[in-house]
Amino acid sequence: MDRRSLPLVLAFGSILQGCPWIGGCGSFERTEVVSLSQEDLDDLVVQGRLQARRAVAVDTDTDTDADTDTAADTDTDTDAAADTDTDSAVDTDTDALDTDGVQPPLVDPTGLSCQEICAAWFDWTEVLDCRGATPDAGDLLAVECTVDDYCIGGRLHEVVTTPTRAIGPDATARRLAQMAHDEWASVAAFEALATELRTHGAPADLIRRVLAAAADEVRHARDVAALAHARGGVVPRLQTQAPTARTLEAIAKENVEEAIVVETWSALRAHVQARMATDPAIRAVMQGIADDETRHAELARDLDRWLRSRLDAAANARLDAVKADAIEALRQQLATQALPDETGFVLGEPSPEQAAVLLEGLAASVWRA
């Protein structure tokens, strides 16, 4: 039997057996202008994304009885909170007070680089480029960020628009919150896909399986959201837009990118997490997700066969090129993206080096043309 026709559960088992360290998802470039108020900046500090930095308040009062506890004054006493040293422009002491005894903002926007702001605002992304922009009315500053976004998992569709950022007290909570969002995105993706397949006269069994997958994703979203909420994470609200009429080739292209490549990788990664996560609650949830996502990846292969059967040779050649490009993009993205060690251990996610081994297994046993 050709290894490409092996059921994915067997192919995955073979790959995992070849990884002695065992006991998703692609990327996309986007540019977005972010306008921030002082409250937004302070929130980034509270969430641990931006370091607290306060400007030193200058005391111009010449009264000799001036309070020597103010953040800075004109006294040259070395015990003052700030002196003429060039480091006095920024005070990292979060207990500093201004000259009126009022707690100042956590972040002084002066001197913040656009790279620093973009990296803080967009979690788990690589900042490719940035520049200043015009802030909205009432905001302090704005930056234009071009980032290589890390898609955590799940199937996407053109109806799903750019999400807002996940919120949480630490990287693990935010990661789980983003995962829950992506599971809800998969619900919308499968439901929209079912409607499109009906329009194009797809077999009833394929449509039934697509709707069953949507129901699976509802359960995934709720289970992962519960994990996120338990750690203080806030799931971003799903943003969608009205679908447009698409050709079979456009649907097939998305199926290759989002399902043949991304969802198949996500399914294999979920099996890894079900074995490697240090949190038993996460392991249990990921085992259920792994089993379902493996079926979804099989569905993607069946969809690919049906869609290709309706397209000509030139269109099929274009789909082959799309798959090769998507695999390479995923390989490069996983090589440069890594979670903090603690978060990776808790969630059981493979390191970039481990991910490379898993991808080679998929390339040899599942993706080989």
PDB file of N, CA and C in Angstrom, residues 69-144:
ATOM      1  N   ASP A  69      11.080  63.043  49.334  1.00  0.00           N
ATOM      2  CA  ASP A  69      10.652  61.733  48.857  1.00  0.00           C
ATOM      3  C   ASP A  69      10.065  61.784  47.456  1.00  0.00           C
ATOM      4  N   THR A  70      10.003  62.975  46.875  1.00  0.00           N
ATOM      5  CA  THR A  70       9.457  63.045  45.525  1.00  0.00           C
ATOM      6  C   THR A  70      10.363  62.286  44.581  1.00  0.00           C
ATOM      7  N   ALA A  71       9.799  61.920  43.394  1.00  0.00           N
ATOM      8  CA  ALA A  71      10.534  61.059  42.460  1.00  0.00           C
ATOM      9  C   ALA A  71      11.817  61.711  41.999  1.00  0.00           C
ATOM     10  N   ALA A  72      11.826  63.069  41.858  1.00  0.00           N
ATOM     11  CA  ALA A  72      13.047  63.762  41.465  1.00  0.00           C
ATOM     12  C   ALA A  72      12.916  65.221  41.849  1.00  0.00           C
ATOM     13  N   ASP A  73      14.053  65.868  42.207  1.00  0.00           N
ATOM     14  CA  ASP A  73      14.022  67.302  42.461  1.00  0.00           C
ATOM     15  C   ASP A  73      15.371  67.883  42.057  1.00  0.00           C
ATOM     16  N   THR A  74      15.577  69.101  42.439  1.00  0.00           N
ATOM     17  CA  THR A  74      16.822  69.748  42.039  1.00  0.00           C
ATOM     18  C   THR A  74      17.939  69.528  43.029  1.00  0.00           C
ATOM     19  N   ASP A  75      17.652  68.827  44.116  1.00  0.00           N
ATOM     20  CA  ASP A  75      18.668  68.531  45.121  1.00  0.00           C
ATOM     21  C   ASP A  75      19.718  67.597  44.524  1.00  0.00           C
ATOM     22  N   THR A  76      20.962  67.896  44.791  1.00  0.00           N
ATOM     23  CA  THR A  76      22.048  67.060  44.266  1.00  0.00           C
ATOM     24  C   THR A  76      22.408  65.925  45.203  1.00  0.00           C
ATOM     25  N   ASP A  77      21.623  65.799  46.289  1.00  0.00           N
ATOM     26  CA  ASP A  77      21.858  64.712  47.232  1.00  0.00           C
ATOM     27  C   ASP A  77      21.795  63.362  46.490  1.00  0.00           C
ATOM     28  N   THR A  78      22.779  62.512  46.697  1.00  0.00           N
ATOM     29  CA  THR A  78      22.823  61.228  45.996  1.00  0.00           C
ATOM     30  C   THR A  78      21.709  60.300  46.425  1.00  0.00           C
ATOM     31  N   ASP A  79      21.019  60.613  47.543  1.00  0.00           N
ATOM     32  CA  ASP A  79      19.923  59.761  47.973  1.00  0.00           C
ATOM     33  C   ASP A  79      18.616  60.146  47.313  1.00  0.00           C
ATOM     34  N   ALA A  80      18.587  61.216  46.554  1.00  0.00           N
ATOM     35  CA  ALA A  80      17.342  61.604  45.890  1.00  0.00           C
ATOM     36  C   ALA A  80      16.965  60.529  44.894  1.00  0.00           C
ATOM     37  N   ALA A  81      15.663  60.470  44.534  1.00  0.00           N
ATOM     38  CA  ALA A  81      15.177  59.413  43.639  1.00  0.00           C
ATOM     39  C   ALA A  81      15.771  59.512  42.262  1.00  0.00           C
ATOM     40  N   ALA A  82      16.231  60.697  41.859  1.00  0.00           N
ATOM     41  CA  ALA A  82      16.896  60.847  40.561  1.00  0.00           C
ATOM     42  C   ALA A  82      17.911  61.962  40.680  1.00  0.00           C
ATOM     43  N   ASP A  83      18.986  61.896  39.901  1.00  0.00           N
ATOM     44  CA  ASP A  83      19.978  62.946  39.911  1.00  0.00           C
ATOM     45  C   ASP A  83      20.335  63.294  38.483  1.00  0.00           C
ATOM     46  N   THR A  84      21.523  63.874  38.302  1.00  0.00           N
ATOM     47  CA  THR A  84      21.891  64.325  36.965  1.00  0.00           C
ATOM     48  C   THR A  84      22.425  63.198  36.104  1.00  0.00           C
ATOM     49  N   ASP A  85      22.447  61.981  36.621  1.00  0.00           N
ATOM     50  CA  ASP A  85      22.893  60.844  35.826  1.00  0.00           C
ATOM     51  C   ASP A  85      21.967  60.643  34.633  1.00  0.00           C
ATOM     52  N   THR A  86      22.545  60.203  33.515  1.00  0.00           N
ATOM     53  CA  THR A  86      21.751  60.071  32.285  1.00  0.00           C
ATOM     54  C   THR A  86      20.673  59.015  32.411  1.00  0.00           C
ATOM     55  N   ASP A  87      20.713  58.154  33.415  1.00  0.00           N
ATOM     56  CA  ASP A  87      19.680  57.138  33.587  1.00  0.00           C
ATOM     57  C   ASP A  87      18.429  57.688  34.255  1.00  0.00           C
ATOM     58  N   SER A  88      18.443  58.946  34.665  1.00  0.00           N
ATOM     59  CA  SER A  88      17.317  59.471  35.429  1.00  0.00           C
ATOM     60  C   SER A  88      16.093  59.737  34.582  1.00  0.00           C
ATOM     61  N   ALA A  89      16.208  59.630  33.261  1.00  0.00           N
ATOM     62  CA  ALA A  89      15.047  59.881  32.409  1.00  0.00           C
ATOM     63  C   ALA A  89      13.974  58.822  32.593  1.00  0.00           C
ATOM     64  N   VAL A  90      14.363  57.642  33.043  1.00  0.00           N
ATOM     65  CA  VAL A  90      13.403  56.568  33.235  1.00  0.00           C
ATOM     66  C   VAL A  90      13.616  55.961  34.607  1.00  0.00           C
ATOM     67  N   ASP A  91      12.540  55.828  35.345  1.00  0.00           N
ATOM     68  CA  ASP A  91      12.601  55.244  36.678  1.00  0.00           C
ATOM     69  C   ASP A  91      11.836  53.936  36.650  1.00  0.00           C
ATOM     70  N   THR A  92      12.533  52.821  36.891  1.00  0.00           N
ATOM     71  CA  THR A  92      11.869  51.525  36.842  1.00  0.00           C
ATOM     72  C   THR A  92      11.209  51.165  38.167  1.00  0.00           C
ATOM     73  N   ASP A  93      11.286  52.032  39.162  1.00  0.00           N
ATOM     74  CA  ASP A  93      10.659  51.756  40.454  1.00  0.00           C
ATOM     75  C   ASP A  93       9.157  51.965  40.330  1.00  0.00           C
ATOM     76  N   THR A  94       8.378  50.875  40.425  1.00  0.00           N
ATOM     77  CA  THR A  94       6.931  50.981  40.235  1.00  0.00           C
ATOM     78  C   THR A  94       6.237  51.639  41.424  1.00  0.00           C
ATOM     79  N   ASP A  95       6.978  51.948  42.496  1.00  0.00           N
ATOM     80  CA  ASP A  95       6.378  52.636  43.638  1.00  0.00           C
ATOM     81  C   ASP A  95       6.611  54.144  43.608  1.00  0.00           C
ATOM     82  N   ALA A  96       7.216  54.628  42.524  1.00  0.00           N
ATOM     83  CA  ALA A  96       7.527  56.053  42.447  1.00  0.00           C
ATOM     84  C   ALA A  96       6.255  56.898  42.468  1.00  0.00           C
ATOM     85  N   LEU A  97       6.340  58.110  43.054  1.00  0.00           N
ATOM     86  CA  LEU A  97       5.206  59.030  43.095  1.00  0.00           C
ATOM     87  C   LEU A  97       5.574  60.318  42.398  1.00  0.00           C
ATOM     88  N   ASP A  98       4.578  61.014  41.869  1.00  0.00           N
ATOM     89  CA  ASP A  98       4.862  62.313  41.282  1.00  0.00           C
ATOM     90  C   ASP A  98       4.886  63.364  42.382  1.00  0.00           C
ATOM     91  N   THR A  99       5.085  64.628  42.025  1.00  0.00           N
ATOM     92  CA  THR A  99       5.286  65.667  43.034  1.00  0.00           C
ATOM     93  C   THR A  99       4.034  65.975  43.825  1.00  0.00           C
ATOM     94  N   ASP A 100       2.875  65.511  43.367  1.00  0.00           N
ATOM     95  CA  ASP A 100       1.634  65.724  44.121  1.00  0.00           C
ATOM     96  C   ASP A 100       1.273  64.512  44.961  1.00  0.00           C
ATOM     97  N   GLY A 101       2.163  63.522  45.006  1.00  0.00           N
ATOM     98  CA  GLY A 101       1.867  62.325  45.778  1.00  0.00           C
ATOM     99  C   GLY A 101       0.882  61.409  45.084  1.00  0.00           C
ATOM    100  N   VAL A 102       0.694  61.583  43.779  1.00  0.00           N
ATOM    101  CA  VAL A 102      -0.253  60.779  43.016  1.00  0.00           C
ATOM    102  C   VAL A 102       0.501  59.718  42.238  1.00  0.00           C
ATOM    103  N   GLN A 103      -0.016  58.480  42.247  1.00  0.00           N
ATOM    104  CA  GLN A 103       0.639  57.407  41.521  1.00  0.00           C
ATOM    105  C   GLN A 103       0.649  57.715  40.026  1.00  0.00           C
ATOM    106  N   PRO A 104       1.807  57.803  39.382  1.00  0.00           N
ATOM    107  CA  PRO A 104       1.863  58.122  37.960  1.00  0.00           C
ATOM    108  C   PRO A 104       1.549  56.893  37.105  1.00  0.00           C
ATOM    109  N   PRO A 105       1.388  57.058  35.797  1.00  0.00           N
ATOM    110  CA  PRO A 105       1.159  55.910  34.920  1.00  0.00           C
ATOM    111  C   PRO A 105       2.320  54.921  35.001  1.00  0.00           C
ATOM    112  N   LEU A 106       2.037  53.673  34.655  1.00  0.00           N
ATOM    113  CA  LEU A 106       3.061  52.639  34.703  1.00  0.00           C
ATOM    114  C   LEU A 106       4.095  52.796  33.594  1.00  0.00           C
ATOM    115  N   VAL A 107       3.679  53.393  32.485  1.00  0.00           N
ATOM    116  CA  VAL A 107       4.573  53.493  31.335  1.00  0.00           C
ATOM    117  C   VAL A 107       4.671  54.935  30.864  1.00  0.00           C
ATOM    118  N   ASP A 108       5.889  55.394  30.724  1.00  0.00           N
ATOM    119  CA  ASP A 108       6.126  56.678  30.077  1.00  0.00           C
ATOM    120  C   ASP A 108       6.339  56.403  28.592  1.00  0.00           C
ATOM    121  N   PRO A 109       5.471  56.922  27.721  1.00  0.00           N
ATOM    122  CA  PRO A 109       5.597  56.608  26.294  1.00  0.00           C
ATOM    123  C   PRO A 109       6.850  57.171  25.649  1.00  0.00           C
ATOM    124  N   THR A 110       7.478  58.154  26.298  1.00  0.00           N
ATOM    125  CA  THR A 110       8.684  58.746  25.726  1.00  0.00           C
ATOM    126  C   THR A 110       9.792  57.702  25.612  1.00  0.00           C
ATOM    127  N   GLY A 111      10.327  57.550  24.424  1.00  0.00           N
ATOM    128  CA  GLY A 111      11.435  56.625  24.233  1.00  0.00           C
ATOM    129  C   GLY A 111      11.036  55.212  23.873  1.00  0.00           C
ATOM    130  N   LEU A 112       9.742  54.868  23.914  1.00  0.00           N
ATOM    131  CA  LEU A 112       9.323  53.534  23.499  1.00  0.00           C
ATOM    132  C   LEU A 112       9.548  53.379  21.992  1.00  0.00           C
ATOM    133  N   SER A 113      10.166  52.301  21.582  1.00  0.00           N
ATOM    134  CA  SER A 113      10.380  52.061  20.158  1.00  0.00           C
ATOM    135  C   SER A 113       9.160  51.381  19.547  1.00  0.00           C
ATOM    136  N   CYS A 114       8.970  51.558  18.238  1.00  0.00           N
ATOM    137  CA  CYS A 114       7.835  50.910  17.583  1.00  0.00           C
ATOM    138  C   CYS A 114       7.990  49.391  17.643  1.00  0.00           C
ATOM    139  N   GLN A 115       9.227  48.887  17.602  1.00  0.00           N
ATOM    140  CA  GLN A 115       9.468  47.449  17.704  1.00  0.00           C
ATOM    141  C   GLN A 115       8.984  46.921  19.050  1.00  0.00           C
ATOM    142  N   GLU A 116       9.281  47.674  20.103  1.00  0.00           N
ATOM    143  CA  GLU A 116       8.886  47.265  21.453  1.00  0.00           C
ATOM    144  C   GLU A 116       7.369  47.244  21.594  1.00  0.00           C
ATOM    145  N   ILE A 117       6.713  48.258  21.047  1.00  0.00           N
ATOM    146  CA  ILE A 117       5.256  48.339  21.152  1.00  0.00           C
ATOM    147  C   ILE A 117       4.594  47.231  20.346  1.00  0.00           C
ATOM    148  N   CYS A 118       5.042  47.010  19.114  1.00  0.00           N
ATOM    149  CA  CYS A 118       4.451  45.969  18.272  1.00  0.00           C
ATOM    150  C   CYS A 118       4.617  44.589  18.910  1.00  0.00           C
ATOM    151  N   ALA A 119       5.812  44.310  19.440  1.00  0.00           N
ATOM    152  CA  ALA A 119       6.065  43.010  20.062  1.00  0.00           C
ATOM    153  C   ALA A 119       5.185  42.809  21.287  1.00  0.00           C
ATOM    154  N   ALA A 120       4.913  43.884  22.025  1.00  0.00           N
ATOM    155  CA  ALA A 120       4.068  43.772  23.212  1.00  0.00           C
ATOM    156  C   ALA A 120       2.600  43.572  22.836  1.00  0.00           C
ATOM    157  N   TRP A 121       2.173  44.244  21.782  1.00  0.00           N
ATOM    158  CA  TRP A 121       0.744  44.201  21.419  1.00  0.00           C
ATOM    159  C   TRP A 121       0.360  42.886  20.758  1.00  0.00           C
ATOM    160  N   PHE A 122       1.241  42.362  19.887  1.00  0.00           N
ATOM    161  CA  PHE A 122       0.949  41.135  19.157  1.00  0.00           C
ATOM    162  C   PHE A 122       1.731  39.988  19.776  1.00  0.00           C
ATOM    163  N   ASP A 123       1.048  39.151  20.549  1.00  0.00           N
ATOM    164  CA  ASP A 123       1.711  38.015  21.194  1.00  0.00           C
ATOM    165  C   ASP A 123       2.044  36.938  20.171  1.00  0.00           C
ATOM    166  N   TRP A 124       3.181  36.233  20.371  1.00  0.00           N
ATOM    167  CA  TRP A 124       3.598  35.108  19.549  1.00  0.00           C
ATOM    168  C   TRP A 124       3.698  35.473  18.075  1.00  0.00           C
ATOM    169  N   THR A 125       4.230  36.643  17.809  1.00  0.00           N
ATOM    170  CA  THR A 125       4.432  37.036  16.426  1.00  0.00           C
ATOM    171  C   THR A 125       5.853  37.530  16.250  1.00  0.00           C
ATOM    172  N   GLU A 126       6.321  37.457  15.017  1.00  0.00           N
ATOM    173  CA  GLU A 126       7.605  38.056  14.668  1.00  0.00           C
ATOM    174  C   GLU A 126       7.328  39.418  14.040  1.00  0.00           C
ATOM    175  N   VAL A 127       7.900  40.470  14.597  1.00  0.00           N
ATOM    176  CA  VAL A 127       7.722  41.816  14.053  1.00  0.00           C
ATOM    177  C   VAL A 127       8.669  41.979  12.871  1.00  0.00           C
ATOM    178  N   LEU A 128       8.102  42.125  11.678  1.00  0.00           N
ATOM    179  CA  LEU A 128       8.897  42.243  10.464  1.00  0.00           C
ATOM    180  C   LEU A 128       9.296  43.682  10.181  1.00  0.00           C
ATOM    181  N   ASP A 129       8.398  44.628  10.491  1.00  0.00           N
ATOM    182  CA  ASP A 129       8.666  46.034  10.215  1.00  0.00           C
ATOM    183  C   ASP A 129       7.713  46.872  11.059  1.00  0.00           C
ATOM    184  N   CYS A 130       8.074  48.123  11.314  1.00  0.00           N
ATOM    185  CA  CYS A 130       7.194  49.005  12.068  1.00  0.00           C
ATOM    186  C   CYS A 130       7.574  50.451  11.802  1.00  0.00           C
ATOM    187  N   ARG A 131       6.631  51.336  12.072  1.00  0.00           N
ATOM    188  CA  ARG A 131       6.872  52.770  11.916  1.00  0.00           C
ATOM    189  C   ARG A 131       5.803  53.521  12.690  1.00  0.00           C
ATOM    190  N   GLY A 132       6.049  54.785  12.941  1.00  0.00           N
ATOM    191  CA  GLY A 132       5.071  55.608  13.633  1.00  0.00           C
ATOM    192  C   GLY A 132       3.850  55.871  12.773  1.00  0.00           C
ATOM    193  N   ALA A 133       2.732  56.155  13.421  1.00  0.00           N
ATOM    194  CA  ALA A 133       1.486  56.438  12.718  1.00  0.00           C
ATOM    195  C   ALA A 133       0.722  57.511  13.481  1.00  0.00           C
ATOM    196  N   THR A 134      -0.385  57.965  12.928  1.00  0.00           N
ATOM    197  CA  THR A 134      -1.187  59.005  13.565  1.00  0.00           C
ATOM    198  C   THR A 134      -2.163  58.378  14.561  1.00  0.00           C
ATOM    199  N   PRO A 135      -2.097  58.749  15.833  1.00  0.00           N
ATOM    200  CA  PRO A 135      -2.989  58.137  16.824  1.00  0.00           C
ATOM    201  C   PRO A 135      -4.429  58.614  16.677  1.00  0.00           C
ATOM    202  N   ASP A 136      -5.348  57.784  17.158  1.00  0.00           N
ATOM    203  CA  ASP A 136      -6.747  58.173  17.199  1.00  0.00           C
ATOM    204  C   ASP A 136      -6.940  59.294  18.223  1.00  0.00           C
ATOM    205  N   ALA A 137      -8.049  60.001  18.103  1.00  0.00           N
ATOM    206  CA  ALA A 137      -8.329  61.096  19.024  1.00  0.00           C
ATOM    207  C   ALA A 137      -8.335  60.592  20.464  1.00  0.00           C
ATOM    208  N   GLY A 138      -7.594  61.271  21.313  1.00  0.00           N
ATOM    209  CA  GLY A 138      -7.538  60.912  22.724  1.00  0.00           C
ATOM    210  C   GLY A 138      -6.457  59.911  23.079  1.00  0.00           C
ATOM    211  N   ASP A 139      -5.799  59.310  22.085  1.00  0.00           N
ATOM    212  CA  ASP A 139      -4.732  58.348  22.355  1.00  0.00           C
ATOM    213  C   ASP A 139      -3.375  59.046  22.387  1.00  0.00           C
ATOM    214  N   LEU A 140      -2.386  58.361  22.978  1.00  0.00           N
ATOM    215  CA  LEU A 140      -1.053  58.943  23.129  1.00  0.00           C
ATOM    216  C   LEU A 140      -0.170  58.729  21.911  1.00  0.00           C
ATOM    217  N   LEU A 141      -0.249  57.552  21.329  1.00  0.00           N
ATOM    218  CA  LEU A 141       0.662  57.219  20.243  1.00  0.00           C
ATOM    219  C   LEU A 141       0.042  56.142  19.367  1.00  0.00           C
ATOM    220  N   ALA A 142       0.612  55.968  18.188  1.00  0.00           N
ATOM    221  CA  ALA A 142       0.174  54.912  17.275  1.00  0.00           C
ATOM    222  C   ALA A 142       1.379  54.397  16.501  1.00  0.00           C
ATOM    223  N   VAL A 143       1.351  53.116  16.173  1.00  0.00           N
ATOM    224  CA  VAL A 143       2.409  52.506  15.381  1.00  0.00           C
ATOM    225  C   VAL A 143       1.773  51.624  14.313  1.00  0.00           C
ATOM    226  N   GLU A 144       2.449  51.536  13.191  1.00  0.00           N
ATOM    227  CA  GLU A 144       2.050  50.608  12.134  1.00  0.00           C
ATOM    228  C   GLU A 144       2.959  49.399  12.227  1.00  0.00           C
TER     229      GLU A 144
END
